[in-house]
Tab-separated table of C-alpha atoms in Angstrom:
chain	number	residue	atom	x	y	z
A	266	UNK	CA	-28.553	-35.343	-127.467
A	267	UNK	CA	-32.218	-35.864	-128.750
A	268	UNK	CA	-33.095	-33.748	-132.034
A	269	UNK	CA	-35.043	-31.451	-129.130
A	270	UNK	CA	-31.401	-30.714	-127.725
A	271	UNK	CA	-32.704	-33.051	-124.717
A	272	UNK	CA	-30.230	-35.567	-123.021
A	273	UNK	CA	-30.379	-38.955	-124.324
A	274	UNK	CA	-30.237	-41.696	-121.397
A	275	UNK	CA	-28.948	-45.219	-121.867
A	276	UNK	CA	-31.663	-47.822	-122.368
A	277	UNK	CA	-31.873	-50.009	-119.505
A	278	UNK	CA	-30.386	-53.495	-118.767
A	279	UNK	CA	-32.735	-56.012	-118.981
A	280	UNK	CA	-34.693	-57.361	-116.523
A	281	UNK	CA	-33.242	-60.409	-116.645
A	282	UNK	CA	-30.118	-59.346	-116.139
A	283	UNK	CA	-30.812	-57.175	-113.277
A	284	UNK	CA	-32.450	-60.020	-111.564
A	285	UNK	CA	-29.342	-62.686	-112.191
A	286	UNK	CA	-27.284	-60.037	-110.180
A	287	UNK	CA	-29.720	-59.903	-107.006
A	288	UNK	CA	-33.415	-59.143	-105.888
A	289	UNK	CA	-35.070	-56.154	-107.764
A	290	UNK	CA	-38.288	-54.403	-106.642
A	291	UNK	CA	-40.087	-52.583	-109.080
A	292	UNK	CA	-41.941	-49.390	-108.341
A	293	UNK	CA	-44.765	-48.539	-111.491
A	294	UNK	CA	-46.212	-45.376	-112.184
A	295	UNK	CA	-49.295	-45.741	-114.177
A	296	UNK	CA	-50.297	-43.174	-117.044
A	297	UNK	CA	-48.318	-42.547	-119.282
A	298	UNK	CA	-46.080	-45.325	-118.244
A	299	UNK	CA	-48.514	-48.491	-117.686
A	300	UNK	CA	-50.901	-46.804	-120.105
A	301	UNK	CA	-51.202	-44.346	-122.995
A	302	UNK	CA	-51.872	-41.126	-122.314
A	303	UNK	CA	-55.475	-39.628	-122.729
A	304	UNK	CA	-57.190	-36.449	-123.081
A	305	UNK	CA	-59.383	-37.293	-119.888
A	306	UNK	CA	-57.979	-39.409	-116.835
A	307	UNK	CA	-61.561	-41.226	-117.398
A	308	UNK	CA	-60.934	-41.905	-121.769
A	309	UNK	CA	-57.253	-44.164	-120.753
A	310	UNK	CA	-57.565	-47.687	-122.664
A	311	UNK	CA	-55.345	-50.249	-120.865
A	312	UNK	CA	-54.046	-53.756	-122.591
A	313	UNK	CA	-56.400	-56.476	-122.132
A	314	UNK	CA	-55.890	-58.254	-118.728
A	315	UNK	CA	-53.158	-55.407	-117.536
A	316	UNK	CA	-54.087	-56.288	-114.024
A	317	UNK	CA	-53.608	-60.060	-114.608
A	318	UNK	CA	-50.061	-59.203	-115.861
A	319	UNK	CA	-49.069	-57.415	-113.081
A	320	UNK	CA	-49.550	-60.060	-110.643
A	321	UNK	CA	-47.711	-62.743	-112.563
A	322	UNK	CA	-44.744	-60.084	-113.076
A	323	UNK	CA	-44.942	-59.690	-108.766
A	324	UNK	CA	-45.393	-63.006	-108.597
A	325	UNK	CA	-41.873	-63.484	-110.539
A	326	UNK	CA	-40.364	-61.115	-108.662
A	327	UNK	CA	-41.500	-62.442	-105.088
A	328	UNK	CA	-44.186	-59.867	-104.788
A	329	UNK	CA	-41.629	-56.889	-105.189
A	330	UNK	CA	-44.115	-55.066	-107.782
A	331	UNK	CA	-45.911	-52.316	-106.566
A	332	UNK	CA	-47.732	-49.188	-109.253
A	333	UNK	CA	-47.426	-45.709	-107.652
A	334	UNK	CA	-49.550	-43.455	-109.169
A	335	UNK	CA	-51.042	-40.128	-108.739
A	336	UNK	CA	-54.246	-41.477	-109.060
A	337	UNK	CA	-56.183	-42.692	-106.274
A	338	UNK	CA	-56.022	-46.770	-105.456
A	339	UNK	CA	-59.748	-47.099	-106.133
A	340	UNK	CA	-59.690	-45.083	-109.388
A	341	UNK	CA	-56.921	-47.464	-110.499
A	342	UNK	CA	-59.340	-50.242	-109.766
A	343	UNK	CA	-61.989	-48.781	-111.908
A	344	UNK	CA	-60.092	-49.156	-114.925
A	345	UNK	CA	-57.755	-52.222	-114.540
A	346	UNK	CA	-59.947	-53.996	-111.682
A	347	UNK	CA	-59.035	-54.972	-108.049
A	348	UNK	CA	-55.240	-54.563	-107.229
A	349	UNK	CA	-53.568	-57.638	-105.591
A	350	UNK	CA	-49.991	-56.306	-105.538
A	351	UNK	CA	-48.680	-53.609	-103.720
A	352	UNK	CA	-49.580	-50.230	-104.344
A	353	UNK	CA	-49.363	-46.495	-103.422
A	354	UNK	CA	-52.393	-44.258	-104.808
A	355	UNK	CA	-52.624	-40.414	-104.358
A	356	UNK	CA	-48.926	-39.255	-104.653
A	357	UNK	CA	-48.251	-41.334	-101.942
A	358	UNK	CA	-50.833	-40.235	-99.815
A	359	UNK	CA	-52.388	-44.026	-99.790
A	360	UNK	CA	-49.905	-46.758	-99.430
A	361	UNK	CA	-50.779	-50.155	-99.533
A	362	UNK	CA	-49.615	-53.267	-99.138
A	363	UNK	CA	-49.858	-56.449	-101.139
A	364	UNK	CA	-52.542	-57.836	-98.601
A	365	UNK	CA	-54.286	-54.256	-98.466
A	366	UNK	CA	-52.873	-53.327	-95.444
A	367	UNK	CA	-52.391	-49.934	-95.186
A	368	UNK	CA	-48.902	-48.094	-94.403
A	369	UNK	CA	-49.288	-44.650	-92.717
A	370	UNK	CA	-52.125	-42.123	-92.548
A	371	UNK	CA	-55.233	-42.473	-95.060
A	372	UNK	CA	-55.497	-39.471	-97.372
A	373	UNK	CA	-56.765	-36.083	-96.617
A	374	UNK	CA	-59.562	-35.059	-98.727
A	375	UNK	CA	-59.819	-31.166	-99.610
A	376	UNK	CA	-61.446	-28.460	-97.336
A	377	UNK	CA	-65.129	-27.771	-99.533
A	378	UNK	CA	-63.808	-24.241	-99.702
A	379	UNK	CA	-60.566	-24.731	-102.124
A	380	UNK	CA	-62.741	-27.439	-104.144
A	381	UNK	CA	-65.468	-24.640	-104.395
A	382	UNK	CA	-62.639	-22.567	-105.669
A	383	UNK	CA	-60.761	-25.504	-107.809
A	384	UNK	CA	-64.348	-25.941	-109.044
A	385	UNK	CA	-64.865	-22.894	-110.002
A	386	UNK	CA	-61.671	-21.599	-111.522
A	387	UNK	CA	-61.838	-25.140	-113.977
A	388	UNK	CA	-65.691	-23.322	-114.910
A	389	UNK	CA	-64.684	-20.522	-115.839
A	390	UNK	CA	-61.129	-21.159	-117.600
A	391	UNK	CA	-62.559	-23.987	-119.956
A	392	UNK	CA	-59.967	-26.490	-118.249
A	393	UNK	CA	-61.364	-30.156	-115.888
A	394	UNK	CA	-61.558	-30.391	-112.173
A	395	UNK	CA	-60.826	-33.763	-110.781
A	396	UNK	CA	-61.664	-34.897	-107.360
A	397	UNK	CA	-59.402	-36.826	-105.259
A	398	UNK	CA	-59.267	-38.748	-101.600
A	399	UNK	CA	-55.975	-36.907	-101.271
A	400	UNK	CA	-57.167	-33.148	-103.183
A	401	UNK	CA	-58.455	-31.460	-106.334
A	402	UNK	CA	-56.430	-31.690	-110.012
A	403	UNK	CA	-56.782	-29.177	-112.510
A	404	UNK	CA	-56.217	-30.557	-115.786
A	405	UNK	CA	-55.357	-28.903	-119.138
A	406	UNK	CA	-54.401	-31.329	-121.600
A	407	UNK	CA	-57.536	-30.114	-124.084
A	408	UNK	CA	-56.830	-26.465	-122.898
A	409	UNK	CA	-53.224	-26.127	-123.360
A	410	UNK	CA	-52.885	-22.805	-123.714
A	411	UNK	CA	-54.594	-22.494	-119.927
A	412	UNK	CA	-51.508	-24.308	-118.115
A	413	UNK	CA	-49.377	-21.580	-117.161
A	414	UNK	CA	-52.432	-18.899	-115.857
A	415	UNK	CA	-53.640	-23.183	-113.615
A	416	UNK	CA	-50.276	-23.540	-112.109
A	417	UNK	CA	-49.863	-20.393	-111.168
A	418	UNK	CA	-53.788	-20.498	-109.340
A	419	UNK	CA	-53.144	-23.693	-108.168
A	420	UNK	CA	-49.441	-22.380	-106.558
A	421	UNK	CA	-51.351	-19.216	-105.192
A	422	UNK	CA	-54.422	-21.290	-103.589
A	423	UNK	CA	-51.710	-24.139	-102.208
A	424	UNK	CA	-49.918	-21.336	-100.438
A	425	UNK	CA	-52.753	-19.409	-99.279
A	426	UNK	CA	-54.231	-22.269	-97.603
A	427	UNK	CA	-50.973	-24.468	-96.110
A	428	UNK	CA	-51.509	-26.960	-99.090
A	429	UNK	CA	-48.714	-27.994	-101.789
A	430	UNK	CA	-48.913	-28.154	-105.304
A	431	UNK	CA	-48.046	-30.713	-107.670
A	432	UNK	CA	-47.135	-30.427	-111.392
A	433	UNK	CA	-47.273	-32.901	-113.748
A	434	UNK	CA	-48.553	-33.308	-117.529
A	435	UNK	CA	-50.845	-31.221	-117.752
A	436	UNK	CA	-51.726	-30.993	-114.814
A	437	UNK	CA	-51.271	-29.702	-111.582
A	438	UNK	CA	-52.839	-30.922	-108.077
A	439	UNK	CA	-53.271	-29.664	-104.615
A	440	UNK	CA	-52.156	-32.137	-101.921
A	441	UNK	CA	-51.992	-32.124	-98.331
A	442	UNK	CA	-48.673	-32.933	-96.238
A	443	UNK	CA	-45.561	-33.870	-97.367
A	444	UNK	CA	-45.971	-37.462	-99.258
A	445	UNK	CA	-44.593	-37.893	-102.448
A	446	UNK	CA	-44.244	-40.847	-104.758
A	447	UNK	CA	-40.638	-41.051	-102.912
A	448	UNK	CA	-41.839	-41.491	-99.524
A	449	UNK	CA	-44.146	-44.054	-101.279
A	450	UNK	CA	-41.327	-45.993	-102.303
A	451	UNK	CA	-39.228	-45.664	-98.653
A	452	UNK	CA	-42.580	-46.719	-96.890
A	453	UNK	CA	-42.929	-49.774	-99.050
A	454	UNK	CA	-39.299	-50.704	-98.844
A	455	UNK	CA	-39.262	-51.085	-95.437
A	456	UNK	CA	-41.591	-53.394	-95.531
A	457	UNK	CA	-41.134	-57.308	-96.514
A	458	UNK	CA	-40.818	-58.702	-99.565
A	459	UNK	CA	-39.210	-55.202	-100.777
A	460	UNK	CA	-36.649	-55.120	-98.129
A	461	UNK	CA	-33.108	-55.513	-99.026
A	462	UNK	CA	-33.589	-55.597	-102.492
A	463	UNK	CA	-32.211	-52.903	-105.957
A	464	UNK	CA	-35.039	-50.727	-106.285
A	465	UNK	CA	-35.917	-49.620	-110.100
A	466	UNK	CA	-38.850	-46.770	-110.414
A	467	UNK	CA	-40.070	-46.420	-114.012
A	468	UNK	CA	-41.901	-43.277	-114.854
A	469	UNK	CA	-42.899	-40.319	-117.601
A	470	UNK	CA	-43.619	-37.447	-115.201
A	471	UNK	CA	-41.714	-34.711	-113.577
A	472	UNK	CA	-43.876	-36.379	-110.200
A	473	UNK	CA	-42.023	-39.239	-111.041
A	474	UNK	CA	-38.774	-37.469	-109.911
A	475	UNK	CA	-38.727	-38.020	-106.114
A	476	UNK	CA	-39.309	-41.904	-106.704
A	477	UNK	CA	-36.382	-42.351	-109.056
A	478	UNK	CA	-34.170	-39.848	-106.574
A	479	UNK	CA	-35.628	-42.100	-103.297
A	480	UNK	CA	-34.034	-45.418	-105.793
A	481	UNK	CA	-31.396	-44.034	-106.450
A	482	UNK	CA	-30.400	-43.244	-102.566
A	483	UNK	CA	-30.758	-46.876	-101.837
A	484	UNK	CA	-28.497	-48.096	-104.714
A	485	UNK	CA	-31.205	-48.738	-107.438
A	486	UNK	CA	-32.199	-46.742	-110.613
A	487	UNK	CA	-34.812	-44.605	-112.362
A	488	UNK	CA	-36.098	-45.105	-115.919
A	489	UNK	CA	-37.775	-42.059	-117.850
A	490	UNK	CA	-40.496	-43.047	-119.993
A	491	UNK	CA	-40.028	-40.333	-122.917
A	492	UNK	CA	-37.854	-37.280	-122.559
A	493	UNK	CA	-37.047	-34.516	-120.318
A	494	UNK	CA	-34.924	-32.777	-118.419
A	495	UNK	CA	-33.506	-32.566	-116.101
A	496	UNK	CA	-34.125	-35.763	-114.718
A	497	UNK	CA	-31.949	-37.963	-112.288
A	498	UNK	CA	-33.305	-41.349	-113.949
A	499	UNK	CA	-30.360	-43.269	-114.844
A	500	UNK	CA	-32.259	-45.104	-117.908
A	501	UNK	CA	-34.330	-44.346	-120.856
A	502	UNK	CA	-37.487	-46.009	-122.730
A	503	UNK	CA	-38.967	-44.307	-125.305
A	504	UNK	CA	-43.143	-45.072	-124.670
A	505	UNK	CA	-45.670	-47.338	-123.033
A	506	UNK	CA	-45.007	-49.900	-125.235
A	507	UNK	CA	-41.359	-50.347	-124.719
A	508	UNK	CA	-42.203	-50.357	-121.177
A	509	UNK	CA	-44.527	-53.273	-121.304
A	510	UNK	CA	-42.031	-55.009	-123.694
A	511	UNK	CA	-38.916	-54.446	-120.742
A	512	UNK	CA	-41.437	-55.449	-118.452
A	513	UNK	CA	-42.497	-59.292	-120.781
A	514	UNK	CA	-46.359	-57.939	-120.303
């Protein structure tokens, strides 16, 4: 157990290893995971030539790399530049593959009168409103105190409307539909090069959740970055920069 009476999980294999037993594909989720944390999505500072990395790792690993993130695709872009490896923005919402073609429906954007709301309830609680292809965000990270009275809004609008609701750090989002980061990574492994091979999700965030249970169904493996729990993640890494050290960025 951690000092916070939180289970400790094993720290992972290496990749190495993993890959002298068979064909891995790994699925990335991006703050907090790929990058540090920040008080704004807009103030993250990724490593120098993060991007570049990336697609020498998927080119390692046959092109069996993809980030899945909460964040839109195009946000993504705007921070690390244009993605050439798979990817799935938007909770899963936007899948992509590594030749930008796209897997399933495009995201649905929110109705103008639960933004006007989202809008308006960020206003007047001292907390951030986001904007996304596939919804709104509320997020609380320099508001703490706000996060219990935003989930339960958020909760309350989702329902009233036929939305979900998404918690994470922080955070929580309204999204249309059902897609998750799991169906993200079922979508993508279908597809070639991912097909066939152990599928490893690594991830910080209780989002994160479905895409380590959708690796674990298909006989791979979750890492949490941090701790919490419960998780299902098999594996354990402390913080971003053990994660970039697993991953030889």
């Amino acid at each position: 157990m951690t000092a916070e009476g939180q289970v400790s999980l094993p720290t992972p294999p290496s990749l190495e290893s993993l890959l002298q037993e068979g064909p891995v594909a790994l699925f990335l989720d991006f703050d907090g995971t790929l990058v540090e944390l920040a008080p704004g999505p807009d103030q993250i500072e990724p490593i120098a030539d993060l991007n570049a990395k990336l697609v020498q790792m998927a080119e390692r690993l046959g092109g069996r790399c993809a980030i899945v993130s909460g964040r839109a695709i195009a946000d993504i872009e705007s921070h690390i530049g244009e993605i050439s490896l798979a990817a799935a923005g938007s909770h899963g919402s936007d899948v992509r593959s590594a030749d930008g073609r796209a897997l399933g429906e495009a995201p649905t954007g929110l109705p103008a009168a639960l933004e006007a709301e989202l809008r308006s309830y960020a206003s007047e609680n001292a907390i951030d409103y986001e904007a996304k292809p596939h919804g709104g965000a509320l997020h609380y990270r320099s508001n703490p105190q706000a996060g219990e009275a935003a989930q339960a809004f958020a909760q309350d609008l989702a329902a009233r409307h036929g939305w979900s609701a998404q918690s994470g750090k922080c955070v929580v989002e309204l999204v249309a539909g059902k897609a998750d980061k799991g169906t993200a990574v079922r979508a993508l492994m279908q597809e070639e090069p991912f097909a066939g091979a152990r599928p490893i999700f690594i991830g910080d965030d209780l989002t994160d959740e479905k895409g380590f249970a959708a690796c674990n169904e298909a006989g791979g493996a979750g890492i949490l970055v941090g701790t919490r729990e419960p998780t299902c993640a098999q594996y354990q890494l402390p913080n971003v920069a053990s994660v970039h050290q697993w991953l030889g960025l």
